[in-house]
């Protein structure tokens, strides 16, 4: 989807990477985000024709499975001789698939303030979960300050060092049982004499919230506040793009979108009428399992799981934890979209006041220079939210594209991916996003 945006904007004379401030990723999304930044780095630093979609053609799972069977299994009964586990095998596969780019250190992809490089690289915030406390752990080239990212660990600060790019992506995408939990061992923290410093384990970011929406919302608030404190209100326009890969986010139930209502203005919705339906319920209805003629599949309870009547005492903790991560993600995405709607309405109120010669945002000043008032009197540009999603029920009359969300995708399925942008209402979302980017003239966060 990002490569499609790149191509469309390039035809208009814009560079997408220069319009992206940051990407917040979780789980497999973090792998994609890291590969995307690696491809940008390859093109800008080495003049290569690297593409993230090319990097992701590899089979990343085979090495991990082989290591699970022939290394990790026997290691449970044999002495630990420092042999690499399946997590290491997975990281090496990521590095090989990316033409070696992900073998470099994470921070090497981001020029710092003193760098001679003038290229802009979008910041990355790769969200993981701390096993012992349940807190977020974020690997980023930005400082994860506690007053901005609430109750969150800075992964690089916790470790006291930089890490490989493949490790940063993998720590966010430590799928249950596919990858082992990662041991958080600070640099120089283990020795024969001093003992071992163990700061717990890092597990998949989806355990906390599987969209990265909370992190994106916190960053957007702080980034705009800092920019507008120096350059004035209206100096930046907030544009949020959510890309989800969960086909169970259905149009009539959980797919987050915002729309314009003639009477109410900007309205957040997670419930639009389904394909072929005229209305939708005002209340969240529980969906029982059964055969769905539209999808041609037997659907689970509420689209997510089966109600387990037998052995529920044993199954309840695991089922509850896995279900909550999905619910947290949907709720966080809705909160992010709701904040965009709230601020859009505020922008319209400000614009109406300014059209009448009123400005509640202009600060009191004792200077005779009118520049500060002019700088602080700009109309705040309306923020924008777009959501590109997958769907179980096609809206274009064709069979829906529901890819197997695993570590291996066949060539025919990869070739079908671009068609997702023509379905699920994505064409409307994409067109509106491109129009906003085209009008913003660089005022993008």
Coordinates of C-alpha atoms in Angstrom, one line a residue:
X1 CA 0.0 0.0 0.0
X2 CA 2.9 2.4 0.8
X3 CA 4.5 1.5 -2.5
X4 CA 1.2 2.3 -4.3
X5 CA 1.1 5.7 -2.6
X6 CA 4.7 6.3 -3.5
X7 CA 4.0 5.6 -7.2
X8 CA 0.8 7.8 -7.2
X9 CA 2.4 10.7 -5.5
X10 CA 5.6 10.5 -7.6
X11 CA 3.5 11.1 -10.6
X12 CA 2.4 14.4 -9.0
X13 CA 5.9 15.4 -8.1
X14 CA 5.8 14.4 -4.4
X15 CA 8.0 12.0 -2.4
X16 CA 6.0 10.0 0.0
X17 CA 8.9 9.5 2.5
X18 CA 9.2 13.2 2.9
X19 CA 5.5 13.4 3.9
X20 CA 5.7 10.7 6.6
X21 CA 6.8 11.8 10.0
X22 CA 6.6 8.4 11.7
X23 CA 5.3 4.8 11.5
X24 CA 3.9 3.0 14.5
X25 CA 4.0 -0.8 14.0
X26 CA 3.1 -3.9 15.9
X27 CA 3.9 -7.5 15.3
X28 CA 4.0 -8.3 11.5
X29 CA 3.3 -4.6 10.8
X30 CA 6.7 -3.8 12.4
X31 CA 8.4 -6.2 10.1
X32 CA 6.8 -4.5 7.1
X33 CA 7.7 -1.1 8.5
X34 CA 11.3 -2.0 9.1
X35 CA 11.6 -3.5 5.6
X36 CA 10.0 -0.3 4.1
X37 CA 12.5 2.0 5.8
X38 CA 15.3 -0.4 4.8
X39 CA 14.2 -0.1 1.2
X40 CA 14.1 3.7 1.4
X41 CA 17.6 3.6 2.9
X42 CA 18.9 1.4 0.0
X43 CA 17.4 3.7 -2.6
X44 CA 18.6 7.0 -1.1
X45 CA 22.0 5.9 0.2
X46 CA 23.1 3.4 -2.5
X47 CA 20.9 4.3 -5.5
X48 CA 19.5 0.8 -5.5
X49 CA 16.0 -0.1 -6.8
X50 CA 15.1 -1.8 -3.5
X51 CA 11.4 -2.4 -2.7
X52 CA 10.0 -3.8 0.5
X53 CA 7.7 -6.1 -1.4
X54 CA 10.8 -7.7 -3.0
X55 CA 12.4 -8.1 0.4
X56 CA 9.2 -9.9 1.7
X57 CA 9.2 -12.6 -1.0
X58 CA 11.4 -14.9 1.1
X59 CA 10.3 -17.9 3.2
X60 CA 11.1 -16.6 6.7
X61 CA 9.6 -19.6 8.5
X62 CA 11.6 -22.6 7.3
X63 CA 14.8 -21.7 9.2
X64 CA 12.8 -21.1 12.4
X65 CA 11.0 -24.4 12.1
X66 CA 14.2 -26.3 11.4
X67 CA 15.8 -24.7 14.5
X68 CA 12.8 -25.5 16.6
X69 CA 13.0 -29.2 15.7
X70 CA 16.8 -29.7 15.6
X71 CA 18.1 -27.1 18.1
X72 CA 15.5 -25.8 20.5
X73 CA 13.9 -29.2 21.1
X74 CA 17.1 -31.0 22.1
X75 CA 18.3 -27.9 24.0
X76 CA 15.5 -28.5 26.6
X77 CA 17.4 -31.7 27.7
X78 CA 21.0 -30.8 26.8
X79 CA 23.4 -28.2 28.2
X80 CA 23.1 -24.7 26.8
X81 CA 26.3 -24.2 24.8
X82 CA 25.2 -20.8 23.4
X83 CA 23.7 -22.4 20.2
X84 CA 21.4 -20.0 18.2
X85 CA 17.6 -20.6 18.8
X86 CA 14.7 -20.3 16.3
X87 CA 14.4 -16.6 17.1
X88 CA 18.0 -16.0 15.8
X89 CA 17.2 -18.2 12.8
X90 CA 14.2 -16.0 12.0
X91 CA 16.2 -12.8 12.2
X92 CA 18.9 -14.2 9.9
X93 CA 16.1 -15.1 7.4
X94 CA 14.9 -11.5 7.6
X95 CA 18.4 -10.2 7.0
X96 CA 18.9 -12.5 4.0
X97 CA 15.6 -11.5 2.5
X98 CA 16.4 -7.8 2.8
X99 CA 19.6 -8.2 0.8
X100 CA 21.5 -7.7 4.1
X101 CA 20.1 -4.4 5.1
X102 CA 18.4 -5.6 8.3
X103 CA 21.8 -7.0 9.5
X104 CA 22.9 -3.4 10.1
X105 CA 22.2 -1.6 13.4
X106 CA 18.7 -0.1 13.9
X107 CA 19.9 3.5 14.5
X108 CA 22.1 3.4 11.4
X109 CA 19.0 3.9 9.2
X110 CA 18.2 7.3 10.8
X111 CA 20.6 10.3 10.3
X112 CA 21.0 12.3 13.5
X113 CA 21.1 16.0 13.9
X114 CA 24.8 16.2 13.2
X115 CA 24.7 13.9 10.2
X116 CA 26.0 15.2 6.9
X117 CA 23.1 13.4 5.2
X118 CA 20.2 15.7 4.4
X119 CA 17.8 12.9 3.5
X120 CA 14.6 12.5 5.6
X121 CA 13.8 9.1 6.9
X122 CA 10.4 8.4 8.6
X123 CA 10.8 7.6 12.3
X124 CA 9.9 4.1 13.4
X125 CA 8.2 3.1 16.6
X126 CA 8.1 -0.7 16.9
X127 CA 5.8 -1.8 19.7
X128 CA 6.5 -4.9 21.8
X129 CA 5.3 -6.1 25.2
X130 CA 7.2 -6.6 28.5
X131 CA 6.3 -10.0 29.7
X132 CA 6.7 -9.4 33.4
X133 CA 4.8 -6.1 33.7
X134 CA 2.6 -6.0 30.6
X135 CA 3.9 -2.6 29.6
X136 CA 4.7 -1.5 26.1
X137 CA 8.4 -1.6 25.0
X138 CA 9.1 0.6 22.0
X139 CA 12.2 0.4 19.9
X140 CA 12.6 3.8 18.1
X141 CA 15.1 6.3 16.9
X142 CA 13.1 8.8 19.0
X143 CA 13.4 9.0 22.7
X144 CA 10.5 7.2 24.4
X145 CA 10.0 9.8 27.1
X146 CA 7.6 8.8 29.9
X147 CA 5.5 12.0 29.8
X148 CA 4.8 11.5 26.2
X149 CA 4.5 7.7 25.9
X150 CA 2.7 6.8 29.2
X151 CA 4.0 3.9 31.2
X152 CA 6.2 2.7 28.5
X153 CA 9.8 1.4 28.3
X154 CA 12.4 2.7 25.8
X155 CA 13.8 -0.6 24.4
X156 CA 17.2 0.9 23.5
X157 CA 17.5 2.6 26.9
X158 CA 16.5 -0.6 28.7
X159 CA 19.3 -2.5 26.9
X160 CA 21.8 0.4 27.1
X161 CA 22.8 -0.1 23.4
X162 CA 21.7 -0.2 19.8
X163 CA 20.5 -3.5 18.3
X164 CA 20.3 -5.0 14.9
X165 CA 17.4 -3.9 12.7
X166 CA 16.3 -7.5 12.4
X167 CA 16.1 -7.8 16.2
X168 CA 14.2 -4.6 16.6
X169 CA 11.6 -5.8 14.1
X170 CA 11.5 -9.3 15.6
X171 CA 11.1 -8.2 19.2
X172 CA 7.8 -6.6 18.1
X173 CA 6.8 -9.7 16.1
X174 CA 7.5 -12.5 18.5
X175 CA 4.5 -14.6 17.6
X176 CA 3.4 -17.0 20.2
X177 CA 5.4 -20.3 19.9
X178 CA 6.7 -19.3 16.5
X179 CA 9.4 -17.2 18.3
X180 CA 10.7 -17.6 21.8
X181 CA 10.4 -14.7 24.2
X182 CA 13.4 -12.4 23.9
X183 CA 15.7 -12.1 26.9
X184 CA 16.4 -8.4 27.8
X185 CA 20.0 -8.5 28.8
X186 CA 21.7 -5.0 29.1
X187 CA 25.1 -4.6 27.3
X188 CA 27.8 -5.9 29.6
X189 CA 25.2 -7.0 32.1
X190 CA 26.3 -10.6 32.4
X191 CA 29.6 -12.0 33.6
X192 CA 30.9 -14.9 35.6
X193 CA 31.9 -12.7 38.6
X194 CA 29.2 -10.1 38.7
X195 CA 26.3 -12.5 37.9
X196 CA 23.6 -11.9 35.4
X197 CA 21.4 -8.8 34.9
X198 CA 18.1 -9.9 33.5
X199 CA 15.5 -7.3 32.9
X200 CA 12.8 -9.8 31.9
X201 CA 11.6 -10.8 28.5
X202 CA 10.1 -9.1 25.5
X203 CA 7.1 -10.7 23.7
X204 CA 4.8 -9.8 20.8
X205 CA 3.5 -6.3 20.8
X206 CA 0.0 -7.6 20.0
X207 CA -0.3 -8.8 23.6
X208 CA -0.7 -5.1 24.6
X209 CA -2.5 -3.7 21.6
X210 CA -2.2 -5.0 18.1
X211 CA -2.5 -1.8 16.0
X212 CA 0.1 0.6 17.5
X213 CA -2.7 3.2 17.6
X214 CA -2.1 4.3 21.2
X215 CA 1.5 5.0 20.4
X216 CA 0.6 6.9 17.2
X217 CA -2.0 9.0 19.1
X218 CA 0.5 9.9 21.8
X219 CA 3.2 10.8 19.3
X220 CA 0.8 12.9 17.2
X221 CA -0.2 15.0 20.2
X222 CA 3.3 15.7 21.3
X223 CA 4.8 16.3 17.9
X224 CA 2.2 18.8 16.9
X225 CA 2.4 20.6 20.2
X226 CA 6.1 21.0 19.9
X227 CA 5.9 22.2 16.3
X228 CA 3.1 24.7 17.0
X229 CA 4.9 26.0 20.1
X230 CA 7.7 27.2 17.8
X231 CA 5.9 27.8 14.5
X232 CA 2.4 28.7 15.6
X233 CA -1.0 27.1 15.5
X234 CA -1.8 25.8 12.0
X235 CA 1.9 25.2 11.1
X236 CA 1.3 21.5 10.7
X237 CA -1.6 19.3 9.4
X238 CA -2.1 15.9 11.0
X239 CA -2.8 13.1 8.7
X240 CA -3.3 9.5 10.0
X241 CA -3.2 6.4 7.8
X242 CA -4.2 3.2 9.4
X243 CA -3.3 0.0 7.5
X244 CA -4.9 -3.2 9.0
X245 CA -4.6 -6.8 7.9
X246 CA -7.5 -8.4 9.7
X247 CA -10.3 -9.5 7.4
X248 CA -12.7 -9.9 10.4
X249 CA -12.9 -6.1 10.8
X250 CA -16.3 -6.0 9.0
X251 CA -18.0 -2.9 7.7
X252 CA -21.1 -3.3 9.9
X253 CA -19.2 -4.1 13.1
X254 CA -15.6 -3.1 13.7
X255 CA -14.0 -1.4 10.7
X256 CA -13.0 2.0 11.9
X257 CA -13.8 4.9 9.5
X258 CA -14.9 8.5 9.7
X259 CA -17.6 10.1 7.5
X260 CA -19.3 13.4 7.0
X261 CA -22.9 13.8 8.2
X262 CA -24.9 16.8 7.0
X263 CA -26.2 17.6 10.5
X264 CA -23.5 16.3 12.8
X265 CA -20.4 17.0 10.7
X266 CA -17.4 14.6 11.2
X267 CA -18.7 11.3 12.7
X268 CA -16.7 8.3 13.8
X269 CA -18.2 5.1 12.8
X270 CA -17.5 1.4 13.3
X271 CA -20.9 0.4 12.0
X272 CA -21.9 1.1 8.4
X273 CA -24.7 -0.9 6.7
X274 CA -23.3 -4.2 5.4
X275 CA -23.2 -5.0 1.7
X276 CA -26.8 -5.3 0.6
X277 CA -28.2 -4.0 3.8
X278 CA -30.1 -0.7 4.3
X279 CA -29.5 -0.2 8.0
X280 CA -27.4 -1.4 10.9
X281 CA -28.2 -2.0 14.6
X282 CA -27.7 0.8 17.2
X283 CA -26.2 -1.9 19.5
X284 CA -23.3 -4.3 19.2
X285 CA -25.0 -7.6 18.4
X286 CA -23.3 -10.9 19.3
X287 CA -23.0 -13.0 16.1
X288 CA -23.5 -16.7 16.6
X289 CA -21.5 -19.3 14.7
X290 CA -23.0 -20.7 11.5
X291 CA -22.7 -21.0 7.7
X292 CA -22.3 -17.7 5.9
X293 CA -23.6 -17.9 2.3
X294 CA -21.8 -14.7 1.4
X295 CA -18.4 -15.8 2.4
X296 CA -18.9 -19.5 1.7
X297 CA -17.4 -20.4 5.1
X298 CA -18.4 -21.6 8.5
X299 CA -18.0 -18.5 10.7
X300 CA -17.0 -18.6 14.3
X301 CA -18.8 -16.9 17.2
X302 CA -18.8 -13.2 16.7
X303 CA -16.3 -13.7 13.9
X304 CA -13.4 -14.4 16.2
X305 CA -13.6 -17.6 18.2
X306 CA -15.8 -20.5 19.3
X307 CA -17.6 -20.4 22.6
X308 CA -15.8 -23.2 24.6
X309 CA -18.2 -25.0 26.9
X310 CA -15.9 -28.0 27.7
X311 CA -12.7 -27.5 29.7
X312 CA -13.4 -23.8 30.0
X313 CA -11.4 -23.7 33.3
X314 CA -8.3 -24.5 31.4
X315 CA -9.1 -22.6 28.2
X316 CA -10.4 -19.4 29.7
X317 CA -7.1 -17.7 30.5
X318 CA -5.5 -18.3 27.1
X319 CA -8.7 -17.5 25.1
X320 CA -9.2 -14.3 27.2
X321 CA -5.7 -13.0 26.7
X322 CA -5.8 -13.6 22.9
X323 CA -9.2 -12.1 22.5
X324 CA -8.5 -9.0 24.6
X325 CA -5.5 -8.0 22.4
X326 CA -7.9 -7.8 19.4
X327 CA -10.4 -5.8 21.3
X328 CA -7.8 -3.4 22.7
X329 CA -6.5 -2.8 19.1
X330 CA -10.0 -2.1 17.7
X331 CA -10.8 0.3 20.6
X332 CA -7.4 2.1 20.3
X333 CA -7.9 2.6 16.5
X334 CA -11.4 4.0 17.2
X335 CA -10.0 6.4 19.8
X336 CA -7.4 7.6 17.3
X337 CA -10.0 8.2 14.7
X338 CA -12.3 9.9 17.2
X339 CA -9.5 12.4 18.2
X340 CA -9.1 13.3 14.5
X341 CA -12.9 13.9 14.3
X342 CA -12.8 16.1 17.4
X343 CA -10.0 18.2 16.1
X344 CA -11.6 18.5 12.7
X345 CA -14.6 20.0 14.3
X346 CA -12.4 22.4 16.4
X347 CA -10.7 23.5 13.1
X348 CA -14.1 24.4 11.6
X349 CA -15.1 26.4 14.7
X350 CA -11.8 28.3 14.5
X351 CA -12.2 28.9 10.8
X352 CA -15.7 30.4 11.4
X353 CA -14.5 32.6 14.1
X354 CA -11.6 33.9 12.0
X355 CA -14.0 34.6 9.1
X356 CA -15.8 36.9 11.5
X357 CA -12.6 38.7 12.5
X358 CA -12.3 36.8 15.8
X359 CA -9.3 34.8 16.9
X360 CA -9.3 33.1 20.2
X361 CA -5.8 31.6 19.6
X362 CA -3.8 34.8 19.3
X363 CA -1.6 35.3 22.3
X364 CA -1.4 38.6 24.3
X365 CA 1.8 40.4 23.2
X366 CA 3.4 43.7 24.3
X367 CA 5.5 44.1 21.2
X368 CA 4.7 46.5 18.4
X369 CA 5.8 43.9 15.8
X370 CA 2.7 42.3 14.3
X371 CA 4.6 39.2 13.2
X372 CA 3.9 37.1 16.3
X373 CA 0.1 37.7 16.0
X374 CA 0.2 36.8 12.3
X375 CA 2.2 33.7 12.9
X376 CA -0.2 32.5 15.6
X377 CA -3.3 33.4 13.7
X378 CA -3.2 30.9 10.9
X379 CA -6.3 28.7 10.5
X380 CA -5.7 25.2 11.8
X381 CA -5.8 22.8 8.8
X382 CA -8.3 20.0 9.3
X383 CA -6.8 16.7 10.3
X384 CA -7.5 13.6 8.2
X385 CA -7.9 9.9 8.9
X386 CA -7.9 7.1 6.4
X387 CA -8.2 3.4 7.0
X388 CA -7.1 0.8 4.4
X389 CA -8.4 -2.6 5.3
X390 CA -9.0 -6.1 4.2
X391 CA -12.6 -7.6 4.1
X392 CA -14.2 -11.0 4.3
X393 CA -17.2 -10.0 2.2
X394 CA -16.3 -8.3 -1.1
X395 CA -18.0 -5.0 -1.9
X396 CA -17.2 -5.1 -5.6
X397 CA -19.1 -8.3 -6.4
X398 CA -16.1 -10.5 -6.8
X399 CA -14.7 -13.1 -4.5
X400 CA -13.0 -11.4 -1.5
X401 CA -9.2 -11.5 -1.2
X402 CA -8.5 -13.1 2.1
X403 CA -4.8 -14.0 2.2
X404 CA -3.3 -16.4 4.7
X405 CA -1.7 -14.1 7.2
X406 CA 1.5 -16.1 7.8
X407 CA 5.2 -15.9 7.1
X408 CA 4.9 -17.3 3.6
X409 CA 2.8 -15.9 0.7
X410 CA 2.6 -17.5 -2.7
X411 CA 3.4 -15.6 -5.8
X412 CA -0.3 -15.6 -7.0
X413 CA -1.4 -14.2 -3.6
X414 CA 1.2 -11.5 -3.7
X415 CA 0.0 -10.6 -7.2
X416 CA -3.5 -10.3 -5.8
X417 CA -2.6 -7.9 -3.1
X418 CA -2.9 -4.7 -5.1
X419 CA -6.5 -5.6 -5.8
X420 CA -7.3 -5.2 -2.1
X421 CA -7.1 -1.4 -2.7
X422 CA -10.1 -1.7 -5.1
X423 CA -12.3 -3.4 -2.5
X424 CA -13.5 -2.9 1.0
X425 CA -14.2 0.8 0.3
X426 CA -10.4 1.3 0.1
X427 CA -10.6 3.1 -3.2
X428 CA -12.6 5.9 -1.6
X429 CA -10.2 6.1 1.4
X430 CA -7.1 6.1 -0.9
X431 CA -8.4 8.8 -3.2
X432 CA -9.3 11.1 -0.3
X433 CA -5.9 10.5 1.3
X434 CA -4.1 11.3 -1.9
X435 CA -6.2 14.4 -2.4
X436 CA -5.3 15.7 1.1
X437 CA -1.6 15.0 0.6
X438 CA -1.7 16.8 -2.7
X439 CA -3.4 19.9 -1.2
X440 CA -1.2 20.1 1.9
X441 CA 1.9 21.5 0.3
X442 CA 4.3 20.1 2.9
X443 CA 2.2 20.8 6.0
X444 CA 2.1 17.2 7.0
X445 CA 2.8 15.4 10.3

